[in-house]
PDB file of C-alpha atoms and ligand atoms in Angstrom:
ATOM      1  CA  MET V 380      17.646  64.872 -71.767  1.00 88.00           C
ATOM      2  CA  LYS V 381      19.975  61.880 -71.598  1.00 90.00           C
ATOM      3  CA  LEU V 382      22.269  61.278 -68.624  1.00 90.00           C
ATOM      4  CA  SER V 383      25.253  61.399 -70.965  1.00 90.00           C
ATOM      5  CA  ASN V 384      24.501  65.084 -71.711  1.00 89.00           C
ATOM      6  CA  LEU V 385      24.532  66.022 -68.048  1.00 88.00           C
ATOM      7  CA  GLY V 386      27.191  63.637 -66.703  1.00 89.00           C
ATOM      8  CA  GLU V 387      27.594  62.495 -63.089  1.00 87.00           C
ATOM      9  CA  PHE V 388      28.570  65.901 -61.735  1.00 86.00           C
ATOM     10  CA  GLY V 389      25.837  67.793 -63.601  1.00 88.00           C
ATOM     11  CA  LEU V 390      23.325  65.268 -62.321  1.00 89.00           C
ATOM     12  CA  ILE V 391      24.496  65.701 -58.701  1.00 88.00           C
ATOM     13  CA  ASP V 392      24.209  69.505 -59.105  1.00 86.00           C
ATOM     14  CA  LEU V 393      20.623  69.012 -60.278  1.00 88.00           C
ATOM     15  CA  ILE V 394      19.804  66.738 -57.329  1.00 86.00           C
ATOM     16  CA  ALA V 395      21.559  69.068 -54.865  1.00 84.00           C
ATOM     17  CA  LYS V 396      19.229  71.949 -55.774  1.00 82.00           C
ATOM     18  CA  ARG V 397      16.220  70.007 -54.530  1.00 70.00           C
ATOM     19  CA  VAL V 398      17.430  68.997 -51.110  1.00 74.00           C
ATOM     20  CA  ALA V 399      15.942  70.748 -48.075  1.00 68.00           C
ATOM     21  CA  LYS V 400      17.990  71.457 -44.969  1.00 78.00           C
ATOM     22  CA  LEU V 401      17.157  70.600 -41.385  1.00 91.00           C
ATOM     23  CA  PRO V 402      18.827  72.706 -38.670  1.00 92.00           C
ATOM     24  CA  SER V 403      20.911  69.640 -37.717  1.00 94.00           C
ATOM     25  CA  THR V 404      22.429  69.400 -41.209  1.00 94.00           C
ATOM     26  CA  PHE V 405      25.663  71.346 -41.143  1.00 94.00           C
ATOM     27  CA  ILE V 406      26.926  70.255 -44.584  1.00 93.00           C
ATOM     28  CA  GLY V 407      24.682  68.320 -46.968  1.00 92.00           C
ATOM     29  CA  ILE V 408      25.567  67.418 -50.549  1.00 92.00           C
ATOM     30  CA  GLY V 409      28.881  68.674 -51.862  1.00 92.00           C
ATOM     31  CA  ASP V 410      31.730  67.525 -49.635  1.00 95.00           C
ATOM     32  CA  ASP V 411      33.436  64.159 -49.138  1.00 97.00           C
ATOM     33  CA  ALA V 412      30.978  63.349 -46.355  1.00 98.00           C
ATOM     34  CA  ALA V 413      27.831  64.908 -44.933  1.00 97.00           C
ATOM     35  CA  VAL V 414      28.297  66.701 -41.604  1.00 97.00           C
ATOM     36  CA  LEU V 415      25.601  66.639 -38.926  1.00 97.00           C
ATOM     37  CA  LYS V 416      25.640  68.648 -35.734  1.00 96.00           C
ATOM     38  CA  ALA V 417      26.021  66.441 -32.664  1.00 96.00           C
ATOM     39  CA  LYS V 418      26.827  67.020 -29.000  1.00 94.00           C
ATOM     40  CA  GLY V 419      30.383  68.327 -28.707  1.00 93.00           C
ATOM     41  CA  LYS V 420      31.422  67.018 -32.140  1.00 97.00           C
ATOM     42  CA  TYR V 421      30.309  66.574 -35.724  1.00 98.00           C
ATOM     43  CA  GLN V 422      28.839  63.349 -37.037  1.00 98.00           C
ATOM     44  CA  LEU V 423      30.183  62.402 -40.502  1.00 98.00           C
ATOM     45  CA  ILE V 424      28.348  60.152 -42.973  1.00 98.00           C
ATOM     46  CA  THR V 425      29.475  59.010 -46.396  1.00 98.00           C
ATOM     47  CA  THR V 426      28.548  56.271 -48.855  1.00 98.00           C
ATOM     48  CA  ASP V 427      30.310  54.693 -51.819  1.00 97.00           C
ATOM     49  CA  THR V 428      29.336  51.913 -54.172  1.00 97.00           C
ATOM     50  CA  LEU V 429      31.316  49.606 -56.431  1.00 96.00           C
ATOM     51  CA  ILE V 430      29.617  47.769 -59.269  1.00 96.00           C
ATOM     52  CA  GLU V 431      30.944  44.991 -61.456  1.00 96.00           C
ATOM     53  CA  ASN V 432      32.103  46.013 -64.948  1.00 93.00           C
ATOM     54  CA  VAL V 433      32.065  49.705 -63.982  1.00 91.00           C
ATOM     55  CA  HIS V 434      34.555  49.766 -61.093  1.00 90.00           C
ATOM     56  CA  PHE V 435      36.017  46.267 -61.300  1.00 90.00           C
ATOM     57  CA  ARG V 436      35.986  43.006 -63.237  1.00 91.00           C
ATOM     58  CA  LEU V 437      35.694  39.744 -61.359  1.00 93.00           C
ATOM     59  CA  LYS V 438      38.315  38.182 -63.645  1.00 92.00           C
ATOM     60  CA  THR V 439      40.958  40.530 -62.269  1.00 89.00           C
ATOM     61  CA  THR V 440      39.679  41.428 -58.766  1.00 91.00           C
ATOM     62  CA  SER V 441      39.590  39.096 -55.802  1.00 93.00           C
ATOM     63  CA  PHE V 442      36.601  39.236 -53.463  1.00 96.00           C
ATOM     64  CA  PHE V 443      38.963  40.108 -50.625  1.00 95.00           C
ATOM     65  CA  ALA V 444      40.340  43.094 -52.585  1.00 92.00           C
ATOM     66  CA  LEU V 445      36.818  44.160 -53.523  1.00 95.00           C
ATOM     67  CA  GLY V 446      35.666  44.247 -49.898  1.00 96.00           C
ATOM     68  CA  ALA V 447      38.774  46.063 -48.772  1.00 94.00           C
ATOM     69  CA  LYS V 448      38.521  48.580 -51.596  1.00 93.00           C
ATOM     70  CA  ALA V 449      34.870  49.375 -50.822  1.00 95.00           C
ATOM     71  CA  MET V 450      35.887  50.109 -47.218  1.00 96.00           C
ATOM     72  CA  ALA V 451      38.952  52.076 -48.306  1.00 95.00           C
ATOM     73  CA  ALA V 452      36.939  54.408 -50.559  1.00 95.00           C
ATOM     74  CA  ASN V 453      34.658  55.276 -47.639  1.00 97.00           C
ATOM     75  CA  ILE V 454      37.419  55.598 -45.038  1.00 97.00           C
ATOM     76  CA  SER V 455      39.194  57.968 -47.408  1.00 97.00           C
ATOM     77  CA  ASP V 456      36.130  60.230 -47.546  1.00 98.00           C
ATOM     78  CA  ILE V 457      35.910  60.370 -43.731  1.00 98.00           C
ATOM     79  CA  ALA V 458      39.658  61.082 -43.571  1.00 98.00           C
ATOM     80  CA  ALA V 459      39.249  63.925 -46.063  1.00 98.00           C
ATOM     81  CA  MET V 460      36.941  65.664 -43.561  1.00 98.00           C
ATOM     82  CA  GLY V 461      39.614  65.422 -40.856  1.00 98.00           C
ATOM     83  CA  GLY V 462      37.642  62.767 -39.010  1.00 98.00           C
ATOM     84  CA  TYR V 463      37.899  59.129 -37.982  1.00 98.00           C
ATOM     85  CA  PRO V 464      35.515  56.286 -38.955  1.00 98.00           C
ATOM     86  CA  THR V 465      33.306  54.536 -36.388  1.00 98.00           C
ATOM     87  CA  HIS V 466      30.412  52.443 -37.804  1.00 98.00           C
ATOM     88  CA  ALA V 467      29.582  50.900 -41.185  1.00 98.00           C
ATOM     89  CA  LEU V 468      26.500  49.544 -42.967  1.00 98.00           C
ATOM     90  CA  VAL V 469      27.304  47.113 -45.771  1.00 98.00           C
ATOM     91  CA  THR V 470      24.921  46.334 -48.637  1.00 98.00           C
ATOM     92  CA  ILE V 471      25.738  43.562 -51.097  1.00 98.00           C
ATOM     93  CA  GLY V 472      23.954  42.731 -54.341  1.00 98.00           C
ATOM     94  CA  LEU V 473      24.880  39.248 -55.594  1.00 98.00           C
ATOM     95  CA  PRO V 474      23.985  37.069 -58.576  1.00 98.00           C
ATOM     96  CA  LYS V 475      22.996  33.479 -57.660  1.00 96.00           C
ATOM     97  CA  LYS V 476      26.186  31.996 -59.105  1.00 96.00           C
ATOM     98  CA  ILE V 477      28.350  33.618 -56.400  1.00 97.00           C
ATOM     99  CA  THR V 478      29.573  31.112 -53.799  1.00 97.00           C
ATOM    100  CA  VAL V 479      29.410  31.363 -50.013  1.00 97.00           C
ATOM    101  CA  GLY V 480      33.197  31.172 -49.986  1.00 98.00           C
ATOM    102  CA  GLN V 481      33.423  34.236 -52.205  1.00 98.00           C
ATOM    103  CA  VAL V 482      31.157  36.207 -49.869  1.00 98.00           C
ATOM    104  CA  GLN V 483      33.312  35.113 -46.929  1.00 98.00           C
ATOM    105  CA  GLN V 484      36.359  36.382 -48.801  1.00 97.00           C
ATOM    106  CA  LEU V 485      34.560  39.695 -49.452  1.00 97.00           C
ATOM    107  CA  TYR V 486      33.925  40.047 -45.709  1.00 98.00           C
ATOM    108  CA  ARG V 487      37.508  39.128 -44.900  1.00 97.00           C
ATOM    109  CA  GLY V 488      38.483  42.113 -47.032  1.00 95.00           C
ATOM    110  CA  ILE V 489      35.927  44.377 -45.334  1.00 97.00           C
ATOM    111  CA  ASN V 490      36.924  43.174 -41.865  1.00 97.00           C
ATOM    112  CA  SER V 491      40.626  43.615 -42.486  1.00 95.00           C
ATOM    113  CA  LEU V 492      40.158  47.382 -42.690  1.00 95.00           C
ATOM    114  CA  ALA V 493      37.360  47.442 -40.112  1.00 97.00           C
ATOM    115  CA  ARG V 494      39.708  45.836 -37.574  1.00 97.00           C
ATOM    116  CA  LYS V 495      42.627  48.054 -38.464  1.00 95.00           C
ATOM    117  CA  HIS V 496      40.613  51.263 -38.065  1.00 96.00           C
ATOM    118  CA  LYS V 497      38.299  50.077 -35.242  1.00 97.00           C
ATOM    119  CA  ILE V 498      35.107  50.240 -37.291  1.00 98.00           C
ATOM    120  CA  ASP V 499      31.987  48.319 -36.180  1.00 98.00           C
ATOM    121  CA  ILE V 500      29.860  46.765 -38.927  1.00 98.00           C
ATOM    122  CA  ILE V 501      26.388  47.545 -37.573  1.00 98.00           C
ATOM    123  CA  GLY V 502      24.124  46.411 -40.394  1.00 98.00           C
ATOM    124  CA  GLY V 503      23.404  46.557 -44.089  1.00 98.00           C
ATOM    125  CA  ASP V 504      21.302  44.751 -46.662  1.00 98.00           C
ATOM    126  CA  THR V 505      21.647  41.628 -48.802  1.00 98.00           C
ATOM    127  CA  ILE V 506      19.897  41.445 -52.153  1.00 97.00           C
ATOM    128  CA  ALA V 507      19.876  39.291 -55.270  1.00 97.00           C
ATOM    129  CA  SER V 508      21.225  41.052 -58.310  1.00 97.00           C
ATOM    130  CA  PRO V 509      20.323  39.868 -61.828  1.00 96.00           C
ATOM    131  CA  ARG V 510      23.864  40.140 -63.221  1.00 95.00           C
ATOM    132  CA  ALA V 511      26.393  42.408 -61.552  1.00 97.00           C
ATOM    133  CA  VAL V 512      28.055  42.075 -58.160  1.00 98.00           C
ATOM    134  CA  MET V 513      27.517  45.295 -56.212  1.00 98.00           C
ATOM    135  CA  ILE V 514      28.814  46.472 -52.864  1.00 98.00           C
ATOM    136  CA  SER V 515      27.710  49.677 -51.215  1.00 98.00           C
ATOM    137  CA  ILE V 516      29.044  50.828 -47.860  1.00 98.00           C
ATOM    138  CA  THR V 517      27.763  53.664 -45.727  1.00 98.00           C
ATOM    139  CA  LEU V 518      30.360  54.773 -43.239  1.00 98.00           C
ATOM    140  CA  LEU V 519      29.804  56.915 -40.165  1.00 98.00           C
ATOM    141  CA  GLY V 520      32.542  58.850 -38.497  1.00 98.00           C
ATOM    142  CA  GLU V 521      33.213  61.695 -36.122  1.00 98.00           C
ATOM    143  CA  VAL V 522      35.363  64.762 -35.944  1.00 98.00           C
ATOM    144  CA  GLU V 523      36.012  67.152 -33.073  1.00 98.00           C
ATOM    145  CA  LYS V 524      34.264  70.500 -33.667  1.00 95.00           C
ATOM    146  CA  GLY V 525      37.425  72.538 -34.300  1.00 96.00           C
ATOM    147  CA  ASN V 526      39.076  69.946 -36.523  1.00 98.00           C
ATOM    148  CA  LEU V 527      36.597  69.681 -39.401  1.00 98.00           C
ATOM    149  CA  LEU V 528      38.208  70.252 -42.815  1.00 98.00           C
ATOM    150  CA  LEU V 529      35.975  71.212 -45.738  1.00 98.00           C
ATOM    151  CA  ARG V 530      36.332  71.613 -49.504  1.00 98.00           C
ATOM    152  CA  SER V 531      34.836  75.076 -49.347  1.00 97.00           C
ATOM    153  CA  THR V 532      37.404  76.986 -47.298  1.00 98.00           C
ATOM    154  CA  ALA V 533      40.401  77.467 -49.627  1.00 98.00           C
ATOM    155  CA  ARG V 534      41.570  81.059 -50.065  1.00 98.00           C
ATOM    156  CA  VAL V 535      43.410  82.953 -52.792  1.00 98.00           C
ATOM    157  CA  GLY V 536      47.197  82.854 -52.358  1.00 98.00           C
ATOM    158  CA  GLU V 537      47.291  79.499 -50.579  1.00 98.00           C
ATOM    159  CA  LEU V 538      49.325  76.606 -51.907  1.00 98.00           C
ATOM    160  CA  ILE V 539      47.860  73.303 -53.062  1.00 98.00           C
ATOM    161  CA  CYS V 540      49.634  70.411 -51.348  1.00 98.00           C
ATOM    162  CA  VAL V 541      49.317  66.700 -52.033  1.00 98.00           C
ATOM    163  CA  THR V 542      50.345  63.495 -50.304  1.00 97.00           C
ATOM    164  CA  GLY V 543      51.836  60.546 -52.198  1.00 95.00           C
ATOM    165  CA  LYS V 544      52.059  59.984 -55.927  1.00 94.00           C
ATOM    166  CA  PHE V 545      49.441  60.078 -58.639  1.00 94.00           C
ATOM    167  CA  GLY V 546      48.495  58.008 -61.673  1.00 92.00           C
ATOM    168  CA  GLY V 547      49.499  54.592 -60.297  1.00 88.00           C
ATOM    169  CA  PRO V 548      46.095  52.908 -60.524  1.00 86.00           C
ATOM    170  CA  ALA V 549      45.364  54.566 -63.905  1.00 86.00           C
ATOM    171  CA  SER V 550      48.606  53.221 -65.331  1.00 86.00           C
ATOM    172  CA  GLN V 551      47.571  49.638 -64.541  1.00 80.00           C
ATOM    173  CA  LYS V 552      45.140  48.121 -66.960  1.00 62.00           C
ATOM    174  CA  TYR V 553      43.158  46.350 -64.285  1.00 54.00           C
ATOM    175  CA  SER V 554      42.268  46.989 -60.657  1.00 55.00           C
ATOM    176  CA  LEU V 555      45.197  46.879 -58.314  1.00 54.00           C
ATOM    177  CA  PRO V 556      45.325  44.759 -55.207  1.00 54.00           C
ATOM    178  CA  LEU V 557      44.656  46.780 -52.074  1.00 51.00           C
ATOM    179  CA  ALA V 558      48.307  47.200 -51.202  1.00 51.00           C
ATOM    180  CA  ALA V 559      48.392  49.909 -53.837  1.00 53.00           C
ATOM    181  CA  HIS V 560      45.548  51.821 -52.210  1.00 64.00           C
ATOM    182  CA  ARG V 561      47.365  53.468 -49.381  1.00 81.00           C
ATOM    183  CA  LEU V 562      45.000  55.256 -47.032  1.00 93.00           C
ATOM    184  CA  ARG V 563      45.934  58.626 -45.561  1.00 96.00           C
ATOM    185  CA  LEU V 564      43.812  58.501 -42.424  1.00 96.00           C
ATOM    186  CA  SER V 565      46.661  59.181 -39.992  1.00 96.00           C
ATOM    187  CA  GLU V 566      48.068  62.051 -42.097  1.00 97.00           C
ATOM    188  CA  ALA V 567      44.573  63.532 -42.379  1.00 98.00           C
ATOM    189  CA  ARG V 568      44.168  63.390 -38.599  1.00 98.00           C
ATOM    190  CA  VAL V 569      47.513  65.098 -38.063  1.00 97.00           C
ATOM    191  CA  LEU V 570      46.430  67.860 -40.449  1.00 97.00           C
ATOM    192  CA  ALA V 571      43.016  68.204 -38.825  1.00 98.00           C
ATOM    193  CA  LYS V 572      44.464  68.526 -35.323  1.00 97.00           C
ATOM    194  CA  SER V 573      47.184  70.974 -36.341  1.00 97.00           C
ATOM    195  CA  HIS V 574      44.795  73.559 -37.869  1.00 97.00           C
ATOM    196  CA  LEU V 575      47.439  74.417 -40.477  1.00 96.00           C
ATOM    197  CA  ALA V 576      45.475  73.303 -43.559  1.00 97.00           C
ATOM    198  CA  THR V 577      42.483  75.347 -44.669  1.00 98.00           C
ATOM    199  CA  SER V 578      40.678  72.912 -46.978  1.00 98.00           C
ATOM    200  CA  MET V 579      40.937  69.255 -47.927  1.00 98.00           C
ATOM    201  CA  ILE V 580      39.524  66.595 -50.274  1.00 98.00           C
ATOM    202  CA  ASP V 581      40.601  63.079 -51.213  1.00 97.00           C
ATOM    203  CA  SER V 582      41.773  62.344 -54.736  1.00 95.00           C
ATOM    204  CA  SER V 583      39.451  59.434 -55.549  1.00 90.00           C
ATOM    205  CA  ASP V 584      38.329  60.983 -58.863  1.00 88.00           C
ATOM    206  CA  GLY V 585      41.780  62.252 -59.832  1.00 92.00           C
ATOM    207  CA  LEU V 586      44.010  65.172 -58.898  1.00 96.00           C
ATOM    208  CA  VAL V 587      42.498  67.625 -61.380  1.00 95.00           C
ATOM    209  CA  ARG V 588      38.948  66.724 -60.353  1.00 94.00           C
ATOM    210  CA  SER V 589      39.880  67.210 -56.686  1.00 96.00           C
ATOM    211  CA  VAL V 590      41.273  70.678 -57.388  1.00 97.00           C
ATOM    212  CA  LEU V 591      38.175  71.508 -59.442  1.00 95.00           C
ATOM    213  CA  GLU V 592      35.927  70.454 -56.559  1.00 96.00           C
ATOM    214  CA  ILE V 593      37.870  72.529 -54.013  1.00 98.00           C
ATOM    215  CA  CYS V 594      37.698  75.522 -56.390  1.00 97.00           C
ATOM    216  CA  LYS V 595      33.993  75.092 -57.057  1.00 96.00           C
ATOM    217  CA  ALA V 596      33.164  74.814 -53.351  1.00 96.00           C
ATOM    218  CA  SER V 597      35.532  77.633 -52.309  1.00 98.00           C
ATOM    219  CA  LYS V 598      34.691  79.931 -55.252  1.00 98.00           C
ATOM    220  CA  VAL V 599      38.334  80.306 -56.261  1.00 98.00           C
ATOM    221  CA  GLY V 600      40.567  79.358 -59.206  1.00 97.00           C
ATOM    222  CA  ALA V 601      43.817  77.388 -59.300  1.00 98.00           C
ATOM    223  CA  ARG V 602      47.090  76.815 -61.091  1.00 98.00           C
ATOM    224  CA  ILE V 603      48.430  73.253 -61.116  1.00 98.00           C
ATOM    225  CA  TYR V 604      52.177  73.106 -61.826  1.00 98.00           C
ATOM    226  CA  GLU V 605      52.655  70.132 -64.145  1.00 97.00           C
ATOM    227  CA  ASP V 606      56.332  69.685 -63.304  1.00 97.00           C
ATOM    228  CA  GLN V 607      55.585  69.516 -59.571  1.00 97.00           C
ATOM    229  CA  VAL V 608      52.874  66.870 -59.667  1.00 97.00           C
ATOM    230  CA  PRO V 609      54.291  63.697 -58.034  1.00 97.00           C
ATOM    231  CA  ILE V 610      53.894  60.981 -60.672  1.00 96.00           C
ATOM    232  CA  ALA V 611      53.796  57.285 -59.732  1.00 93.00           C
ATOM    233  CA  ARG V 612      56.346  54.993 -61.354  1.00 91.00           C
ATOM    234  CA  GLY V 613      55.142  53.867 -64.783  1.00 91.00           C
ATOM    235  CA  ALA V 614      52.404  56.503 -65.030  1.00 93.00           C
ATOM    236  CA  THR V 615      52.149  59.383 -67.495  1.00 95.00           C
ATOM    237  CA  LEU V 616      51.474  63.002 -66.544  1.00 95.00           C
ATOM    238  CA  ASP V 617      47.954  62.663 -67.936  1.00 94.00           C
ATOM    239  CA  GLN V 618      47.313  59.594 -65.773  1.00 93.00           C
ATOM    240  CA  ALA V 619      48.620  61.470 -62.735  1.00 95.00           C
ATOM    241  CA  LEU V 620      46.394  64.471 -63.472  1.00 95.00           C
ATOM    242  CA  TYR V 621      43.201  62.740 -64.495  1.00 93.00           C
ATOM    243  CA  GLY V 622      43.472  59.094 -63.417  1.00 89.00           C
ATOM    244  CA  GLY V 623      41.999  58.817 -59.930  1.00 85.00           C
ATOM    245  CA  GLU V 624      41.380  55.684 -57.839  1.00 85.00           C
ATOM    246  CA  GLU V 625      44.215  56.631 -55.525  1.00 89.00           C
ATOM    247  CA  TYR V 626      43.259  57.841 -52.068  1.00 93.00           C
ATOM    248  CA  GLU V 627      45.697  60.639 -51.567  1.00 96.00           C
ATOM    249  CA  LEU V 628      44.900  63.958 -49.884  1.00 97.00           C
ATOM    250  CA  VAL V 629      44.689  67.259 -51.734  1.00 98.00           C
ATOM    251  CA  LEU V 630      44.750  70.215 -49.363  1.00 98.00           C
ATOM    252  CA  THR V 631      45.393  73.911 -49.258  1.00 98.00           C
ATOM    253  CA  ALA V 632      47.474  75.829 -46.732  1.00 98.00           C
ATOM    254  CA  PRO V 633      48.871  79.348 -46.394  1.00 98.00           C
ATOM    255  CA  LYS V 634      52.526  79.579 -47.468  1.00 96.00           C
ATOM    256  CA  LYS V 635      53.641  80.440 -43.947  1.00 96.00           C
ATOM    257  CA  HIS V 636      52.261  77.126 -42.604  1.00 94.00           C
ATOM    258  CA  LEU V 637      54.100  74.863 -45.039  1.00 92.00           C
ATOM    259  CA  GLY V 638      57.203  74.283 -42.945  1.00 90.00           C
ATOM    260  CA  ARG V 639      55.070  73.128 -40.026  1.00 93.00           C
ATOM    261  CA  LEU V 640      52.709  70.715 -41.819  1.00 92.00           C
ATOM    262  CA  LYS V 641      54.254  67.631 -40.113  1.00 91.00           C
ATOM    263  CA  ILE V 642      53.210  65.256 -42.889  1.00 95.00           C
ATOM    264  CA  LYS V 643      55.079  64.284 -46.053  1.00 96.00           C
ATOM    265  CA  HIS V 644      53.703  66.445 -48.844  1.00 96.00           C
ATOM    266  CA  LYS V 645      54.533  68.142 -52.132  1.00 97.00           C
ATOM    267  CA  VAL V 646      53.344  71.525 -53.328  1.00 98.00           C
ATOM    268  CA  ALA V 647      51.580  70.998 -56.669  1.00 98.00           C
ATOM    269  CA  GLY V 648      49.847  74.313 -57.262  1.00 98.00           C
ATOM    270  CA  GLU V 649      48.392  77.520 -55.997  1.00 98.00           C
ATOM    271  CA  ILE V 650      44.950  79.002 -55.358  1.00 98.00           C
ATOM    272  CA  VAL V 651      44.166  82.075 -57.481  1.00 98.00           C
ATOM    273  CA  ALA V 652      41.120  84.276 -58.004  1.00 98.00           C
ATOM    274  CA  LYS V 653      38.007  82.603 -59.409  1.00 97.00           C
ATOM    275  CA  LYS V 654      38.072  84.683 -62.590  1.00 97.00           C
ATOM    276  CA  GLN V 655      41.466  83.202 -63.500  1.00 97.00           C
ATOM    277  CA  GLY V 656      39.885  79.748 -63.721  1.00 96.00           C
ATOM    278  CA  VAL V 657      41.492  76.379 -63.037  1.00 96.00           C
ATOM    279  CA  LYS V 658      44.472  75.845 -65.371  1.00 96.00           C
ATOM    280  CA  LEU V 659      47.677  73.891 -65.764  1.00 97.00           C
ATOM    281  CA  VAL V 660      51.092  75.545 -65.943  1.00 97.00           C
ATOM    282  CA  ASP V 661      53.788  73.660 -67.889  1.00 96.00           C
ATOM    283  CA  ALA V 662      57.529  73.549 -67.127  1.00 95.00           C
ATOM    284  CA  TYR V 663      58.072  76.688 -69.250  1.00 97.00           C
ATOM    285  CA  GLY V 664      55.432  78.698 -67.386  1.00 96.00           C
ATOM    286  CA  LYS V 665      52.906  78.424 -70.189  1.00 97.00           C
ATOM    287  CA  ILE V 666      49.283  78.317 -69.024  1.00 96.00           C
ATOM    288  CA  LYS V 667      47.257  75.437 -70.462  1.00 94.00           C
ATOM    289  CA  SER V 668      43.598  74.477 -70.292  1.00 92.00           C
ATOM    290  CA  LEU V 669      42.459  71.295 -68.573  1.00 91.00           C
ATOM    291  CA  LYS V 670      41.659  68.332 -70.753  1.00 85.00           C
ATOM    292  CA  SER V 671      38.800  66.911 -68.771  1.00 66.00           C
ATOM    293  CA  GLY V 672      38.062  66.560 -65.105  1.00 50.00           C
ATOM    294  CA  GLY V 673      38.876  62.963 -64.264  1.00 54.00           C
ATOM    295  CA  TYR V 674      36.534  59.998 -64.442  1.00 59.00           C
ATOM    296  CA  GLU V 675      32.881  60.868 -64.742  1.00 71.00           C
ATOM    297  CA  HIS V 676      30.011  58.363 -64.766  1.00 71.00           C
ATOM    298  CA  PHE V 677      27.574  58.502 -67.745  1.00 71.00           C
ATOM    299  CA  LYS V 678      30.024  60.492 -69.914  1.00 71.00           C
TER     300      LYS V 678
HETATM  301  P1  ADP K 796      33.151  61.319 -53.396  1.00 79.37           P
HETATM  302  O1  ADP K 796      33.818  61.033 -54.718  1.00 79.37           O
HETATM  303  O2  ADP K 796      33.979  62.132 -52.462  1.00 79.37           O
HETATM  304  O3  ADP K 796      32.570  60.075 -52.773  1.00 79.37           O
HETATM  305  P2  ADP K 796      30.933  62.138 -55.011  1.00 79.37           P
HETATM  306  O4  ADP K 796      31.583  62.797 -56.181  1.00 79.37           O
HETATM  307  O5  ADP K 796      30.482  60.719 -55.144  1.00 79.37           O
HETATM  308  O6  ADP K 796      31.912  62.255 -53.741  1.00 79.37           O
HETATM  309  O7  ADP K 796      29.711  63.003 -54.523  1.00 79.37           O
HETATM  310  C1  ADP K 796      29.794  64.386 -54.340  1.00 79.37           C
HETATM  311  C2  ADP K 796      28.679  64.841 -53.425  1.00 79.37           C
HETATM  312  O8  ADP K 796      27.398  64.563 -54.017  1.00 79.37           O
HETATM  313  C3  ADP K 796      28.664  64.150 -52.067  1.00 79.37           C
HETATM  314  O9  ADP K 796      28.268  65.107 -51.109  1.00 79.37           O
HETATM  315  C4  ADP K 796      27.588  63.071 -52.245  1.00 79.37           C
HETATM  316  O10 ADP K 796      26.991  62.707 -51.020  1.00 79.37           O
HETATM  317  C5  ADP K 796      26.599  63.769 -53.152  1.00 79.37           C
HETATM  318  N1  ADP K 796      25.787  62.839 -53.974  1.00 79.37           N
HETATM  319  C6  ADP K 796      26.237  61.964 -54.907  1.00 79.37           C
HETATM  320  N2  ADP K 796      25.220  61.281 -55.470  1.00 79.37           N
HETATM  321  C7  ADP K 796      24.088  61.729 -54.883  1.00 79.37           C
HETATM  322  C8  ADP K 796      22.707  61.423 -55.023  1.00 79.37           C
HETATM  323  N3  ADP K 796      22.275  60.503 -55.879  1.00 79.37           N
HETATM  324  N4  ADP K 796      21.813  62.111 -54.240  1.00 79.37           N
HETATM  325  C9  ADP K 796      22.237  63.030 -53.355  1.00 79.37           C
HETATM  326  N5  ADP K 796      23.530  63.367 -53.186  1.00 79.37           N
HETATM  327  C10 ADP K 796      24.458  62.740 -53.928  1.00 79.37           C
HETATM  328 MG1   MG K 797      35.961  62.088 -51.717  1.00 79.37          MG
END
């Protein structure tokens, strides 16, 4: 079977079936980061890779922005677990034509976020790549035992809340500079410490995909209210629903907690029973099927 038949998510499901579990593995494949049991806390680990001509084009992306974006994608995954980042391993694959100055710019981008969020770069790997520039970061983090937020703990009747606006990056033809990639680490920490949210994910693959992932992990369904989705200036509803590349938070919370959430958010939907599926509701109350679930590799 070809990869295009299975798609990225089908492939991960296939891989996930074959992974054994040690007693120290609390959460393996399936959330924004893996969760390992540690003394008095949980250890978080996540990894994300960017590759030229899939995630970015060198013509329109600076090396600084590339480094910062690779860090941002990983920090966002740690934030989505309610945790804070601590240590990073950075692997770079570079064609010979790349200059030392460009690599220094890449590291300036990486270090800008590392400094801001007090992350130590503790290692990595450097390899020659035949054509494409590649950067892969593995980020470690921590979260206090009671503050962990998972994808798998949403319950029927809860509301789906989101931070920020959606569709901005999708509405731009080319990669945005980092300024557009606002990270929600501090909001995520506020949510984690308050114990008012029940589940959380980041929106890196799009709002609809995030809701689908929460529903899959929590074994529930959802209604997304089209007229309540915050849409970025210049973006269409479709770009807001399916676009991705923004690092907003998508979380669920019981209705009675909403007034106390302490972060800026909008209600964009509701959790329903699994058998009702994941659907859109338009401004007239009409239930509509999803188009597709955001960006998927190999499809
Ligand atoms: P995110 O978009 O939050 O980074 P992904 O969609 O990339 O998450 O991955 C979903 C889950 O699948 C994560 O738990 C990730 O670690 C896991 N995963 C992805 N690719 C692989 C792989 N090749 N082998 C094992 N696990 C994988
Ligand atoms: Mg994620």
